[in-house]
Each structure stands twice: as C-alpha cells, then as structure tokens.
Amino acid sequence: MKNKSGRFINLEEYVSINGIKQFLFHRGTSDDNPVLLFLHGGPGSVESLFTQAFQEKWEEIYTVIHWDQRGAGKTLMKNLNALPTMDLMLQDLFEIIRYLKKKYNKNKVVLLGHSWGSVLGSVFIKKYPEEVAYYIGVGQVVNMLENERVGYNKVKQLMEQEGDKKSIKQLESIGEYPGEKIVFNKEFSHKISRIRKLQGKYNLSAKIDLSFWKTVFKSPIFKFSDLIAFMKMFKANKEIFNFLGDFNLDNELAGYKVPIYYILGENDWQVPYTIAQKYFEKIDAPNKEISIIPDAGHMAMMDQPDLFFDALLKINNVEMKNH
C-alpha cells in the first residue's frame, strides 16, 4: 500500500541497537532494490533532515536508510548520556547492518559514508568486509591534519589572487593553523569555525546559511528538538573528535576486500578532494572507480543532485553486472 509520500517504503522508527534506542529513516520504491545505509557527517551532524534535497532519484535504485548516529540528532535526544566512542560506533553500525539485512532479507548492504561518515565507513569495511556489498565514499576523509593544511593554503592562495586584504587580515589573526597536531579543544574549534567561514566566502566549504536552514525546516521529519541536538553536537562527540584529529588512512595499507567507489566534489576544499584522489590511486580492491563532480563542493549530492545521481547509477549498474 502506498503512503502519502507516494513511496512504497517510508518509515521512521527507533530500534534497540547496542543497548539504546536509535533512529532510522527508511525510504524506497521496492523491496528488491539493494539497501544503502547512509553514514552522515559531523561528527554529530545528521543528514536525515536533507533527504528531500537530493534523494528522490536514489530511491528508484536503492532502499535508502538514514541513521542518526549515537551522539547525533534524534538518537542523541533520546539518549543524552549514551555518548559515542569509536568502539561503540563500530558496534552500533555492525548491529544496524545486521538488523537491516534481516528486515530486507539481504546478504549484505551498501555503505555510503559522507565526510565524518567516510571515516566510520572506511574503518568499518576493514573490520567487517563480509557485511558490505561495496562502499561509496563522499567527501572522503583520508588525513585530518593534511585536510586542514591543504584547505588553509587554498583559501589563502585565492585571497592573495583576489587581493582581498580584509580576508587575509582575518586569516592571519587566526594565528598558526592547523599546527603540528589537531586537538579538538575550545581554541581549535573556534579556529576551525573561523576558517570554514572564510572558506565559505570563496565557496570552498559547505555553508550554513539561510537555504541550509530552509531545507532543514522543510524536512518531513523535522522537529524542534533537532535544533537542540545540533547545538549539543560538539559536546556529545568529544571522544569522536579526538579520534578524528589523529585519523590518517595513510598509516595503514590501502587494501580492501570490498569494491571502493569515491564520489568527490571538484570544489571541495573543506575535505580537499585532491587528497582523496591521491589516496585512491593506491587502493587495492576487487573493483574501484572515482567520480569527480564539477561545480560541487563538500555537499556534492546537494550541489549537483543530477550529476551525483548519474555517478550512483553508474556504480549500481557496474555492481549489478558483476553479480
């Protein structure tokens, strides 16, 4: 039976996962489609509220599941004291995949990780490759320290080209950035938000502006408590930010047992696509493909929804052929 949204699958639910109730949002057109689990960014910044901005076409080829992670969104508001560590996150993800496989009668799921979600996804597929059909990295993080160095140098270069003395002055007033090691304390969080603002001015990073909030408020699943969760994001994810500060995929072998696909925005200098592109060349996997989307930044699926979908469709077709 179809529902108001006209989607065969349209479900919001809280599921008992790893000792707490966690929020899942399912959308799709057929039980036969592969199940794609979307790992949001942040840490702590849910993307279940943005589905209507990019996902409609995806639902023709995948059953798309958004999970508000521990320490984020609706899951955080239900469990204010159940805060994430990397071990808990990996266990949560493992149990959610098990739950989805059973619910949709699948052997494996497709994992799509965006930004911080690409960190969680990359670590997970190394640990549990047998659970995942293939992995899609979007705004793929490889090395957090390198990210910030490259992104800083890019915005500085553009300011100098433009002769934008005011912005250069603002950049210089931040002081040394990012330093030798990233420690997500108050001082660094303040610096990073100032850097993002300046990068935003040059369309190098995702903007939290009026259109961002309009999309949030229009979401069919939006509640005002989601805003409270957004404000609690940094405090709730302290442990995860510490993990992220030291994260570097180059510290281990780039061998994977599942096919790897990257979809990167050519204007993404928040998580510079050039770093992921370089790492991609080293990857050894059963299959691998990279798509670089023109005129798209860190939120590539929202910046260029049609081109992003074309990249997804291509991946889906390759995987269908291979199986």
PDB file of C-alpha atoms in Angstrom:
ATOM      1  CA  MET A   1       0.000   0.000   0.000  1.00  0.00           C
ATOM      2  CA  LYS A   2       1.355   3.400  -0.964  1.00  0.00           C
ATOM      3  CA  ASN A   3       1.531   6.168   1.612  1.00  0.00           C
ATOM      4  CA  LYS A   4       1.167   9.955   1.466  1.00  0.00           C
ATOM      5  CA  SER A   5       4.690  10.411   0.122  1.00  0.00           C
ATOM      6  CA  GLY A   6       3.867   8.013  -2.707  1.00  0.00           C
ATOM      7  CA  ARG A   7       6.745   5.797  -1.603  1.00  0.00           C
ATOM      8  CA  PHE A   8       6.288   2.073  -1.077  1.00  0.00           C
ATOM      9  CA  ILE A   9       8.827   2.253   1.773  1.00  0.00           C
ATOM     10  CA  ASN A  10       8.548   5.288   4.057  1.00  0.00           C
ATOM     11  CA  LEU A  11       9.288   4.542   7.686  1.00  0.00           C
ATOM     12  CA  GLU A  12      10.604   6.364  10.741  1.00  0.00           C
ATOM     13  CA  GLU A  13      11.489   4.146  13.677  1.00  0.00           C
ATOM     14  CA  TYR A  14      13.550   3.767  16.832  1.00  0.00           C
ATOM     15  CA  VAL A  15      15.300   0.414  17.035  1.00  0.00           C
ATOM     16  CA  SER A  16      17.058  -1.101  20.072  1.00  0.00           C
ATOM     17  CA  ILE A  17      20.680  -1.192  18.976  1.00  0.00           C
ATOM     18  CA  ASN A  18      23.601  -1.899  21.285  1.00  0.00           C
ATOM     19  CA  GLY A  19      21.614  -1.072  24.421  1.00  0.00           C
ATOM     20  CA  ILE A  20      19.879   2.155  23.297  1.00  0.00           C
ATOM     21  CA  LYS A  21      17.021   3.245  21.017  1.00  0.00           C
ATOM     22  CA  GLN A  22      18.452   4.552  17.733  1.00  0.00           C
ATOM     23  CA  PHE A  23      16.633   6.423  14.964  1.00  0.00           C
ATOM     24  CA  LEU A  24      16.340   5.073  11.415  1.00  0.00           C
ATOM     25  CA  PHE A  25      14.557   6.673   8.441  1.00  0.00           C
ATOM     26  CA  HIS A  26      13.800   4.315   5.523  1.00  0.00           C
ATOM     27  CA  ARG A  27      12.730   5.407   2.027  1.00  0.00           C
ATOM     28  CA  GLY A  28      12.420   3.359  -1.133  1.00  0.00           C
ATOM     29  CA  THR A  29      10.302   2.104  -4.008  1.00  0.00           C
ATOM     30  CA  SER A  30      10.885  -1.671  -3.932  1.00  0.00           C
ATOM     31  CA  ASP A  31      11.982  -4.396  -1.533  1.00  0.00           C
ATOM     32  CA  ASP A  32      14.040  -5.851  -4.380  1.00  0.00           C
ATOM     33  CA  ASN A  33      16.461  -2.900  -4.520  1.00  0.00           C
ATOM     34  CA  PRO A  34      19.795  -3.060  -2.694  1.00  0.00           C
ATOM     35  CA  VAL A  35      19.780  -1.471   0.781  1.00  0.00           C
ATOM     36  CA  LEU A  36      22.020   1.596   1.051  1.00  0.00           C
ATOM     37  CA  LEU A  37      22.910   2.783   4.553  1.00  0.00           C
ATOM     38  CA  PHE A  38      23.889   6.467   4.628  1.00  0.00           C
ATOM     39  CA  LEU A  39      26.518   7.384   7.246  1.00  0.00           C
ATOM     40  CA  HIS A  40      26.187  11.094   7.982  1.00  0.00           C
ATOM     41  CA  GLY A  41      28.938  13.596   8.671  1.00  0.00           C
ATOM     42  CA  GLY A  42      29.775  15.837  11.580  1.00  0.00           C
ATOM     43  CA  PRO A  43      30.558  14.024  13.832  1.00  0.00           C
ATOM     44  CA  GLY A  44      27.045  14.639  15.113  1.00  0.00           C
ATOM     45  CA  SER A  45      25.540  16.393  12.092  1.00  0.00           C
ATOM     46  CA  VAL A  46      22.616  14.320  10.804  1.00  0.00           C
ATOM     47  CA  GLU A  47      21.672  14.296   7.125  1.00  0.00           C
ATOM     48  CA  SER A  48      18.307  12.567   7.533  1.00  0.00           C
ATOM     49  CA  LEU A  49      16.855  16.110   7.501  1.00  0.00           C
ATOM     50  CA  PHE A  50      18.133  16.790   3.958  1.00  0.00           C
ATOM     51  CA  THR A  51      16.730  13.777   2.118  1.00  0.00           C
ATOM     52  CA  GLN A  52      14.191  15.782   0.090  1.00  0.00           C
ATOM     53  CA  ALA A  53      17.023  17.933  -1.305  1.00  0.00           C
ATOM     54  CA  PHE A  54      18.862  15.119  -3.099  1.00  0.00           C
ATOM     55  CA  GLN A  55      17.460  11.654  -2.568  1.00  0.00           C
ATOM     56  CA  GLU A  56      14.316  11.192  -4.669  1.00  0.00           C
ATOM     57  CA  LYS A  57      16.042   9.562  -7.642  1.00  0.00           C
ATOM     58  CA  TRP A  58      18.221   7.401  -5.385  1.00  0.00           C
ATOM     59  CA  GLU A  59      15.071   5.715  -4.093  1.00  0.00           C
ATOM     60  CA  GLU A  60      14.383   4.295  -7.555  1.00  0.00           C
ATOM     61  CA  ILE A  61      17.536   2.149  -7.370  1.00  0.00           C
ATOM     62  CA  TYR A  62      18.175   1.774  -3.616  1.00  0.00           C
ATOM     63  CA  THR A  63      16.231   1.462  -0.403  1.00  0.00           C
ATOM     64  CA  VAL A  64      17.961   4.332   1.432  1.00  0.00           C
ATOM     65  CA  ILE A  65      18.326   4.216   5.205  1.00  0.00           C
ATOM     66  CA  HIS A  66      19.446   7.213   7.242  1.00  0.00           C
ATOM     67  CA  TRP A  67      20.717   6.535  10.731  1.00  0.00           C
ATOM     68  CA  ASP A  68      21.004   9.320  13.318  1.00  0.00           C
ATOM     69  CA  GLN A  69      24.173   8.080  14.978  1.00  0.00           C
ATOM     70  CA  ARG A  70      24.790   7.869  18.723  1.00  0.00           C
ATOM     71  CA  GLY A  71      25.542  11.462  19.779  1.00  0.00           C
ATOM     72  CA  ALA A  72      23.527  12.930  16.890  1.00  0.00           C
ATOM     73  CA  GLY A  73      20.017  14.085  16.011  1.00  0.00           C
ATOM     74  CA  LYS A  74      17.023  12.112  17.206  1.00  0.00           C
ATOM     75  CA  THR A  75      19.184   9.345  18.683  1.00  0.00           C
ATOM     76  CA  LEU A  76      21.040  11.887  20.851  1.00  0.00           C
ATOM     77  CA  MET A  77      17.781  13.460  22.085  1.00  0.00           C
ATOM     78  CA  LYS A  78      16.539  10.029  23.210  1.00  0.00           C
ATOM     79  CA  ASN A  79      19.873   9.141  24.869  1.00  0.00           C
ATOM     80  CA  LEU A  80      21.528  12.274  26.202  1.00  0.00           C
ATOM     81  CA  ASN A  81      24.006  10.314  28.313  1.00  0.00           C
ATOM     82  CA  ALA A  82      24.835   7.493  25.893  1.00  0.00           C
ATOM     83  CA  LEU A  83      27.723   9.217  24.166  1.00  0.00           C
ATOM     84  CA  PRO A  84      29.845   7.763  21.369  1.00  0.00           C
ATOM     85  CA  THR A  85      33.302   6.284  21.320  1.00  0.00           C
ATOM     86  CA  MET A  86      34.776   4.764  18.177  1.00  0.00           C
ATOM     87  CA  ASP A  87      34.309   1.224  19.535  1.00  0.00           C
ATOM     88  CA  LEU A  88      30.645   1.893  20.344  1.00  0.00           C
ATOM     89  CA  MET A  89      30.066   3.409  16.900  1.00  0.00           C
ATOM     90  CA  LEU A  90      31.538   0.367  15.141  1.00  0.00           C
ATOM     91  CA  GLN A  91      29.393  -1.954  17.265  1.00  0.00           C
ATOM     92  CA  ASP A  92      26.278   0.187  16.615  1.00  0.00           C
ATOM     93  CA  LEU A  93      26.946   0.089  12.883  1.00  0.00           C
ATOM     94  CA  PHE A  94      27.502  -3.675  12.929  1.00  0.00           C
ATOM     95  CA  GLU A  95      24.178  -4.242  14.727  1.00  0.00           C
ATOM     96  CA  ILE A  96      22.273  -1.852  12.449  1.00  0.00           C
ATOM     97  CA  ILE A  97      23.563  -3.661   9.366  1.00  0.00           C
ATOM     98  CA  ARG A  98      22.529  -6.997  10.908  1.00  0.00           C
ATOM     99  CA  TYR A  99      19.069  -5.553  11.608  1.00  0.00           C
ATOM    100  CA  LEU A 100      18.683  -4.210   8.037  1.00  0.00           C
ATOM    101  CA  LYS A 101      19.868  -7.458   6.443  1.00  0.00           C
ATOM    102  CA  LYS A 102      17.217  -9.349   8.359  1.00  0.00           C
ATOM    103  CA  LYS A 103      14.474  -6.780   7.765  1.00  0.00           C
ATOM    104  CA  TYR A 104      15.030  -6.626   3.990  1.00  0.00           C
ATOM    105  CA  ASN A 105      16.241 -10.203   3.564  1.00  0.00           C
ATOM    106  CA  LYS A 106      19.667  -9.249   2.158  1.00  0.00           C
ATOM    107  CA  ASN A 107      23.086 -10.882   2.454  1.00  0.00           C
ATOM    108  CA  LYS A 108      24.896  -7.542   2.512  1.00  0.00           C
ATOM    109  CA  VAL A 109      24.232  -3.791   2.457  1.00  0.00           C
ATOM    110  CA  VAL A 110      25.780  -0.926   0.510  1.00  0.00           C
ATOM    111  CA  LEU A 111      27.557   1.578   2.737  1.00  0.00           C
ATOM    112  CA  LEU A 112      27.786   5.273   1.791  1.00  0.00           C
ATOM    113  CA  GLY A 113      29.900   7.437   4.088  1.00  0.00           C
ATOM    114  CA  HIS A 114      29.865  11.236   3.838  1.00  0.00           C
ATOM    115  CA  SER A 115      32.608  13.337   5.482  1.00  0.00           C
ATOM    116  CA  TRP A 116      32.956  12.023   9.081  1.00  0.00           C
ATOM    117  CA  GLY A 117      30.767   9.110   7.888  1.00  0.00           C
ATOM    118  CA  SER A 118      33.541   8.238   5.417  1.00  0.00           C
ATOM    119  CA  VAL A 119      35.896   7.775   8.369  1.00  0.00           C
ATOM    120  CA  LEU A 120      33.459   5.451  10.148  1.00  0.00           C
ATOM    121  CA  GLY A 121      32.734   3.614   6.871  1.00  0.00           C
ATOM    122  CA  SER A 122      36.407   3.151   5.950  1.00  0.00           C
ATOM    123  CA  VAL A 123      37.292   1.754   9.386  1.00  0.00           C
ATOM    124  CA  PHE A 124      34.204  -0.496   9.370  1.00  0.00           C
ATOM    125  CA  ILE A 125      34.818  -2.139   5.985  1.00  0.00           C
ATOM    126  CA  LYS A 126      38.362  -3.071   7.045  1.00  0.00           C
ATOM    127  CA  LYS A 127      36.963  -4.749  10.182  1.00  0.00           C
ATOM    128  CA  TYR A 128      33.776  -6.327   8.756  1.00  0.00           C
ATOM    129  CA  PRO A 129      34.144  -6.641   4.950  1.00  0.00           C
ATOM    130  CA  GLU A 130      31.749  -9.607   4.832  1.00  0.00           C
ATOM    131  CA  GLU A 131      28.823  -7.360   5.872  1.00  0.00           C
ATOM    132  CA  VAL A 132      29.180  -4.869   2.989  1.00  0.00           C
ATOM    133  CA  ALA A 133      28.497  -5.335  -0.748  1.00  0.00           C
ATOM    134  CA  TYR A 134      30.515  -2.214  -1.638  1.00  0.00           C
ATOM    135  CA  TYR A 135      31.486   1.139  -0.182  1.00  0.00           C
ATOM    136  CA  ILE A 136      30.891   4.665  -1.527  1.00  0.00           C
ATOM    137  CA  GLY A 137      32.997   7.475  -0.043  1.00  0.00           C
ATOM    138  CA  VAL A 138      31.667  11.028  -0.474  1.00  0.00           C
ATOM    139  CA  GLY A 139      33.785  13.950   0.745  1.00  0.00           C
ATOM    140  CA  GLN A 140      36.175  11.150   1.734  1.00  0.00           C
ATOM    141  CA  VAL A 141      38.465  11.965   4.660  1.00  0.00           C
ATOM    142  CA  VAL A 142      41.955  10.480   4.388  1.00  0.00           C
ATOM    143  CA  ASN A 143      44.077  12.559   6.764  1.00  0.00           C
ATOM    144  CA  MET A 144      42.539  15.191   9.019  1.00  0.00           C
ATOM    145  CA  LEU A 145      45.732  17.211   9.573  1.00  0.00           C
ATOM    146  CA  GLU A 146      46.528  17.256   5.844  1.00  0.00           C
ATOM    147  CA  ASN A 147      42.892  18.282   5.143  1.00  0.00           C
ATOM    148  CA  GLU A 148      43.255  21.397   7.221  1.00  0.00           C
ATOM    149  CA  ARG A 149      46.694  22.290   5.831  1.00  0.00           C
ATOM    150  CA  VAL A 150      45.592  21.966   2.211  1.00  0.00           C
ATOM    151  CA  GLY A 151      42.257  23.756   2.798  1.00  0.00           C
ATOM    152  CA  TYR A 152      44.016  26.621   4.596  1.00  0.00           C
ATOM    153  CA  ASN A 153      46.604  27.062   1.829  1.00  0.00           C
ATOM    154  CA  LYS A 154      43.887  27.007  -0.862  1.00  0.00           C
ATOM    155  CA  VAL A 155      41.823  29.794   0.702  1.00  0.00           C
ATOM    156  CA  LYS A 156      44.970  31.853   1.345  1.00  0.00           C
ATOM    157  CA  GLN A 157      46.033  31.444  -2.292  1.00  0.00           C
ATOM    158  CA  LEU A 158      42.616  32.639  -3.564  1.00  0.00           C
ATOM    159  CA  MET A 159      42.636  35.628  -1.210  1.00  0.00           C
ATOM    160  CA  GLU A 160      46.072  36.648  -2.480  1.00  0.00           C
ATOM    161  CA  GLN A 161      44.936  36.251  -6.117  1.00  0.00           C
ATOM    162  CA  GLU A 162      41.920  38.480  -5.415  1.00  0.00           C
ATOM    163  CA  GLY A 163      43.970  40.981  -3.422  1.00  0.00           C
ATOM    164  CA  ASP A 164      41.414  40.519  -0.634  1.00  0.00           C
ATOM    165  CA  LYS A 165      43.360  42.298   2.099  1.00  0.00           C
ATOM    166  CA  LYS A 166      40.491  42.268   4.593  1.00  0.00           C
ATOM    167  CA  SER A 167      40.134  38.474   4.447  1.00  0.00           C
ATOM    168  CA  ILE A 168      43.922  37.976   4.538  1.00  0.00           C
ATOM    169  CA  LYS A 169      43.998  40.037   7.727  1.00  0.00           C
ATOM    170  CA  GLN A 170      41.224  37.892   9.231  1.00  0.00           C
ATOM    171  CA  LEU A 171      43.098  34.730   8.239  1.00  0.00           C
ATOM    172  CA  GLU A 172      46.348  35.977   9.767  1.00  0.00           C
ATOM    173  CA  SER A 173      44.583  36.917  13.005  1.00  0.00           C
ATOM    174  CA  ILE A 174      43.696  33.225  13.490  1.00  0.00           C
ATOM    175  CA  GLY A 175      47.381  32.511  14.030  1.00  0.00           C
ATOM    176  CA  GLU A 176      49.213  29.286  13.185  1.00  0.00           C
ATOM    177  CA  TYR A 177      46.850  26.747  11.614  1.00  0.00           C
ATOM    178  CA  PRO A 178      46.362  23.818  11.915  1.00  0.00           C
ATOM    179  CA  GLY A 179      49.639  23.321  13.823  1.00  0.00           C
ATOM    180  CA  GLU A 180      51.602  20.090  14.205  1.00  0.00           C
ATOM    181  CA  LYS A 181      48.724  18.102  15.697  1.00  0.00           C
ATOM    182  CA  ILE A 182      44.955  18.579  15.825  1.00  0.00           C
ATOM    183  CA  VAL A 183      43.454  18.669  19.288  1.00  0.00           C
ATOM    184  CA  PHE A 184      39.743  19.481  19.222  1.00  0.00           C
ATOM    185  CA  ASN A 185      39.684  21.817  22.220  1.00  0.00           C
ATOM    186  CA  LYS A 186      37.765  25.089  22.521  1.00  0.00           C
ATOM    187  CA  GLU A 187      40.562  27.105  20.946  1.00  0.00           C
ATOM    188  CA  PHE A 188      40.875  24.828  17.908  1.00  0.00           C
ATOM    189  CA  SER A 189      37.081  24.609  17.449  1.00  0.00           C
ATOM    190  CA  HIS A 190      36.978  28.410  17.378  1.00  0.00           C
ATOM    191  CA  LYS A 191      39.782  28.499  14.790  1.00  0.00           C
ATOM    192  CA  ILE A 192      38.196  25.863  12.557  1.00  0.00           C
ATOM    193  CA  SER A 193      34.832  27.672  12.510  1.00  0.00           C
ATOM    194  CA  ARG A 194      36.575  30.932  11.506  1.00  0.00           C
ATOM    195  CA  ILE A 195      38.472  29.089   8.752  1.00  0.00           C
ATOM    196  CA  ARG A 196      35.209  27.499   7.471  1.00  0.00           C
ATOM    197  CA  LYS A 197      33.587  30.942   7.340  1.00  0.00           C
ATOM    198  CA  LEU A 198      36.421  32.316   5.213  1.00  0.00           C
ATOM    199  CA  GLN A 199      36.433  29.190   3.028  1.00  0.00           C
ATOM    200  CA  GLY A 200      32.647  29.584   2.646  1.00  0.00           C
ATOM    201  CA  LYS A 201      33.156  33.113   1.310  1.00  0.00           C
ATOM    202  CA  TYR A 202      35.195  31.554  -1.516  1.00  0.00           C
ATOM    203  CA  ASN A 203      32.795  28.598  -1.985  1.00  0.00           C
ATOM    204  CA  LEU A 204      35.401  26.161  -0.735  1.00  0.00           C
ATOM    205  CA  SER A 205      33.337  24.710   2.112  1.00  0.00           C
ATOM    206  CA  ALA A 206      29.717  23.912   2.939  1.00  0.00           C
ATOM    207  CA  LYS A 207      27.777  26.989   4.014  1.00  0.00           C
ATOM    208  CA  ILE A 208      25.389  27.001   6.936  1.00  0.00           C
ATOM    209  CA  ASP A 209      23.206  29.772   5.568  1.00  0.00           C
ATOM    210  CA  LEU A 210      19.530  30.574   5.100  1.00  0.00           C
ATOM    211  CA  SER A 211      18.981  27.956   2.381  1.00  0.00           C
ATOM    212  CA  PHE A 212      20.582  25.322   4.658  1.00  0.00           C
ATOM    213  CA  TRP A 213      18.060  26.068   7.412  1.00  0.00           C
ATOM    214  CA  LYS A 214      15.165  26.280   4.930  1.00  0.00           C
ATOM    215  CA  THR A 215      15.948  22.734   3.793  1.00  0.00           C
ATOM    216  CA  VAL A 216      16.043  21.568   7.421  1.00  0.00           C
ATOM    217  CA  PHE A 217      12.704  23.204   8.322  1.00  0.00           C
ATOM    218  CA  LYS A 218      11.017  21.736   5.230  1.00  0.00           C
ATOM    219  CA  SER A 219      12.046  18.188   6.138  1.00  0.00           C
ATOM    220  CA  PRO A 220       9.059  15.878   6.699  1.00  0.00           C
ATOM    221  CA  ILE A 221      10.792  14.509   9.812  1.00  0.00           C
ATOM    222  CA  PHE A 222      11.962  17.840  11.312  1.00  0.00           C
ATOM    223  CA  LYS A 223      11.256  18.523  14.992  1.00  0.00           C
ATOM    224  CA  PHE A 224      12.472  21.495  17.047  1.00  0.00           C
ATOM    225  CA  SER A 225      14.423  19.088  19.246  1.00  0.00           C
ATOM    226  CA  ASP A 226      16.652  18.504  16.181  1.00  0.00           C
ATOM    227  CA  LEU A 227      17.969  22.056  16.658  1.00  0.00           C
ATOM    228  CA  ILE A 228      18.855  21.287  20.272  1.00  0.00           C
ATOM    229  CA  ALA A 229      20.709  18.170  19.109  1.00  0.00           C
ATOM    230  CA  PHE A 230      22.620  20.301  16.580  1.00  0.00           C
ATOM    231  CA  MET A 231      23.689  22.675  19.370  1.00  0.00           C
ATOM    232  CA  LYS A 232      24.892  19.759  21.514  1.00  0.00           C
ATOM    233  CA  MET A 233      26.901  18.213  18.676  1.00  0.00           C
ATOM    234  CA  PHE A 234      30.445  19.180  19.760  1.00  0.00           C
ATOM    235  CA  LYS A 235      30.000  18.337  23.426  1.00  0.00           C
ATOM    236  CA  ALA A 236      28.333  14.990  22.707  1.00  0.00           C
ATOM    237  CA  ASN A 237      31.013  13.881  20.227  1.00  0.00           C
ATOM    238  CA  LYS A 238      34.132  14.897  22.137  1.00  0.00           C
ATOM    239  CA  GLU A 239      35.658  11.396  22.003  1.00  0.00           C
ATOM    240  CA  ILE A 240      34.936  11.076  18.297  1.00  0.00           C
ATOM    241  CA  PHE A 241      36.511  14.460  17.512  1.00  0.00           C
ATOM    242  CA  ASN A 242      39.660  13.289  19.352  1.00  0.00           C
ATOM    243  CA  PHE A 243      39.740  10.156  17.196  1.00  0.00           C
ATOM    244  CA  LEU A 244      39.208  12.262  14.070  1.00  0.00           C
ATOM    245  CA  GLY A 245      42.068  14.642  14.914  1.00  0.00           C
ATOM    246  CA  ASP A 246      44.564  11.757  14.655  1.00  0.00           C
ATOM    247  CA  PHE A 247      42.865   9.980  11.756  1.00  0.00           C
ATOM    248  CA  ASN A 248      45.104   9.074   8.819  1.00  0.00           C
ATOM    249  CA  LEU A 249      44.309   6.301   6.320  1.00  0.00           C
ATOM    250  CA  ASP A 250      47.889   6.520   5.027  1.00  0.00           C
ATOM    251  CA  ASN A 251      49.089   4.933   8.267  1.00  0.00           C
ATOM    252  CA  GLU A 252      47.935   1.523   7.060  1.00  0.00           C
ATOM    253  CA  LEU A 253      47.868  -0.488   3.848  1.00  0.00           C
ATOM    254  CA  ALA A 254      45.297   0.652   1.279  1.00  0.00           C
ATOM    255  CA  GLY A 255      43.994  -2.877   0.705  1.00  0.00           C
ATOM    256  CA  TYR A 256      40.238  -3.502   0.854  1.00  0.00           C
ATOM    257  CA  LYS A 257      38.180  -6.673   0.432  1.00  0.00           C
ATOM    258  CA  VAL A 258      35.126  -4.808  -0.894  1.00  0.00           C
ATOM    259  CA  PRO A 259      34.742  -2.672  -4.057  1.00  0.00           C
ATOM    260  CA  ILE A 260      35.516   1.005  -3.375  1.00  0.00           C
ATOM    261  CA  TYR A 261      33.842   3.948  -5.102  1.00  0.00           C
ATOM    262  CA  TYR A 262      34.586   7.618  -4.422  1.00  0.00           C
ATOM    263  CA  ILE A 263      32.316  10.494  -5.439  1.00  0.00           C
ATOM    264  CA  LEU A 264      34.057  13.814  -4.811  1.00  0.00           C
ATOM    265  CA  GLY A 265      33.136  17.446  -5.407  1.00  0.00           C
ATOM    266  CA  GLU A 266      35.670  19.343  -7.518  1.00  0.00           C
ATOM    267  CA  ASN A 267      35.135  22.451  -5.351  1.00  0.00           C
ATOM    268  CA  ASP A 268      35.505  20.593  -2.069  1.00  0.00           C
ATOM    269  CA  TRP A 269      38.339  22.187  -0.101  1.00  0.00           C
ATOM    270  CA  GLN A 270      36.718  21.546   3.289  1.00  0.00           C
ATOM    271  CA  VAL A 271      37.814  17.948   2.812  1.00  0.00           C
ATOM    272  CA  PRO A 272      40.084  18.590  -0.192  1.00  0.00           C
ATOM    273  CA  TYR A 273      39.210  16.171  -2.980  1.00  0.00           C
ATOM    274  CA  THR A 274      42.833  16.175  -4.152  1.00  0.00           C
ATOM    275  CA  ILE A 275      43.903  14.234  -1.027  1.00  0.00           C
ATOM    276  CA  ALA A 276      41.290  11.508  -1.565  1.00  0.00           C
ATOM    277  CA  GLN A 277      42.162  11.399  -5.276  1.00  0.00           C
ATOM    278  CA  LYS A 278      45.814  10.737  -4.449  1.00  0.00           C
ATOM    279  CA  TYR A 279      44.947   8.060  -1.873  1.00  0.00           C
ATOM    280  CA  PHE A 280      42.523   6.426  -4.329  1.00  0.00           C
ATOM    281  CA  GLU A 281      45.409   5.643  -6.698  1.00  0.00           C
ATOM    282  CA  LYS A 282      46.979   3.452  -4.003  1.00  0.00           C
ATOM    283  CA  ILE A 283      43.807   1.497  -3.228  1.00  0.00           C
ATOM    284  CA  ASP A 284      43.833  -2.206  -3.921  1.00  0.00           C
ATOM    285  CA  ALA A 285      40.238  -3.523  -4.044  1.00  0.00           C
ATOM    286  CA  PRO A 286      38.118  -6.040  -6.033  1.00  0.00           C
ATOM    287  CA  ASN A 287      36.911  -3.048  -8.053  1.00  0.00           C
ATOM    288  CA  LYS A 288      37.356   0.705  -7.754  1.00  0.00           C
ATOM    289  CA  GLU A 289      36.082   3.812  -9.536  1.00  0.00           C
ATOM    290  CA  ILE A 290      36.295   7.521  -8.821  1.00  0.00           C
ATOM    291  CA  SER A 291      33.898  10.272  -9.962  1.00  0.00           C
ATOM    292  CA  ILE A 292      34.768  13.930  -9.584  1.00  0.00           C
ATOM    293  CA  ILE A 293      31.695  16.146  -9.836  1.00  0.00           C
ATOM    294  CA  PRO A 294      32.233  19.591 -11.393  1.00  0.00           C
ATOM    295  CA  ASP A 295      30.778  22.677  -9.654  1.00  0.00           C
ATOM    296  CA  ALA A 296      30.153  20.654  -6.490  1.00  0.00           C
ATOM    297  CA  GLY A 297      31.619  21.162  -3.049  1.00  0.00           C
ATOM    298  CA  HIS A 298      31.568  19.216   0.199  1.00  0.00           C
ATOM    299  CA  MET A 299      27.806  18.597  -0.112  1.00  0.00           C
ATOM    300  CA  ALA A 300      28.192  17.278  -3.657  1.00  0.00           C
ATOM    301  CA  MET A 301      24.844  15.438  -3.622  1.00  0.00           C
ATOM    302  CA  MET A 302      23.037  18.702  -2.857  1.00  0.00           C
ATOM    303  CA  ASP A 303      25.182  20.937  -5.091  1.00  0.00           C
ATOM    304  CA  GLN A 304      24.755  18.772  -8.201  1.00  0.00           C
ATOM    305  CA  PRO A 305      21.987  16.228  -7.487  1.00  0.00           C
ATOM    306  CA  ASP A 306      21.627  15.080 -11.115  1.00  0.00           C
ATOM    307  CA  LEU A 307      25.350  14.557 -11.747  1.00  0.00           C
ATOM    308  CA  PHE A 308      25.666  12.855  -8.373  1.00  0.00           C
ATOM    309  CA  PHE A 309      22.823  10.510  -9.245  1.00  0.00           C
ATOM    310  CA  ASP A 310      24.469   9.711 -12.588  1.00  0.00           C
ATOM    311  CA  ALA A 311      27.585   8.630 -10.668  1.00  0.00           C
ATOM    312  CA  LEU A 312      25.460   6.471  -8.324  1.00  0.00           C
ATOM    313  CA  LEU A 313      23.613   4.908 -11.241  1.00  0.00           C
ATOM    314  CA  LYS A 314      26.896   4.016 -12.920  1.00  0.00           C
ATOM    315  CA  ILE A 315      28.130   2.328  -9.718  1.00  0.00           C
ATOM    316  CA  ASN A 316      24.837   0.465  -9.315  1.00  0.00           C
ATOM    317  CA  ASN A 317      24.973  -0.765 -12.931  1.00  0.00           C
ATOM    318  CA  VAL A 318      28.570  -1.997 -12.571  1.00  0.00           C
ATOM    319  CA  GLU A 319      27.702  -3.866  -9.368  1.00  0.00           C
ATOM    320  CA  MET A 320      24.534  -5.382 -10.874  1.00  0.00           C
ATOM    321  CA  LYS A 321      26.600  -6.653 -13.808  1.00  0.00           C
ATOM    322  CA  ASN A 322      29.237  -8.137 -11.504  1.00  0.00           C
ATOM    323  CA  HIS A 323      26.662 -10.125  -9.547  1.00  0.00           C
TER     324      HIS A 323
END
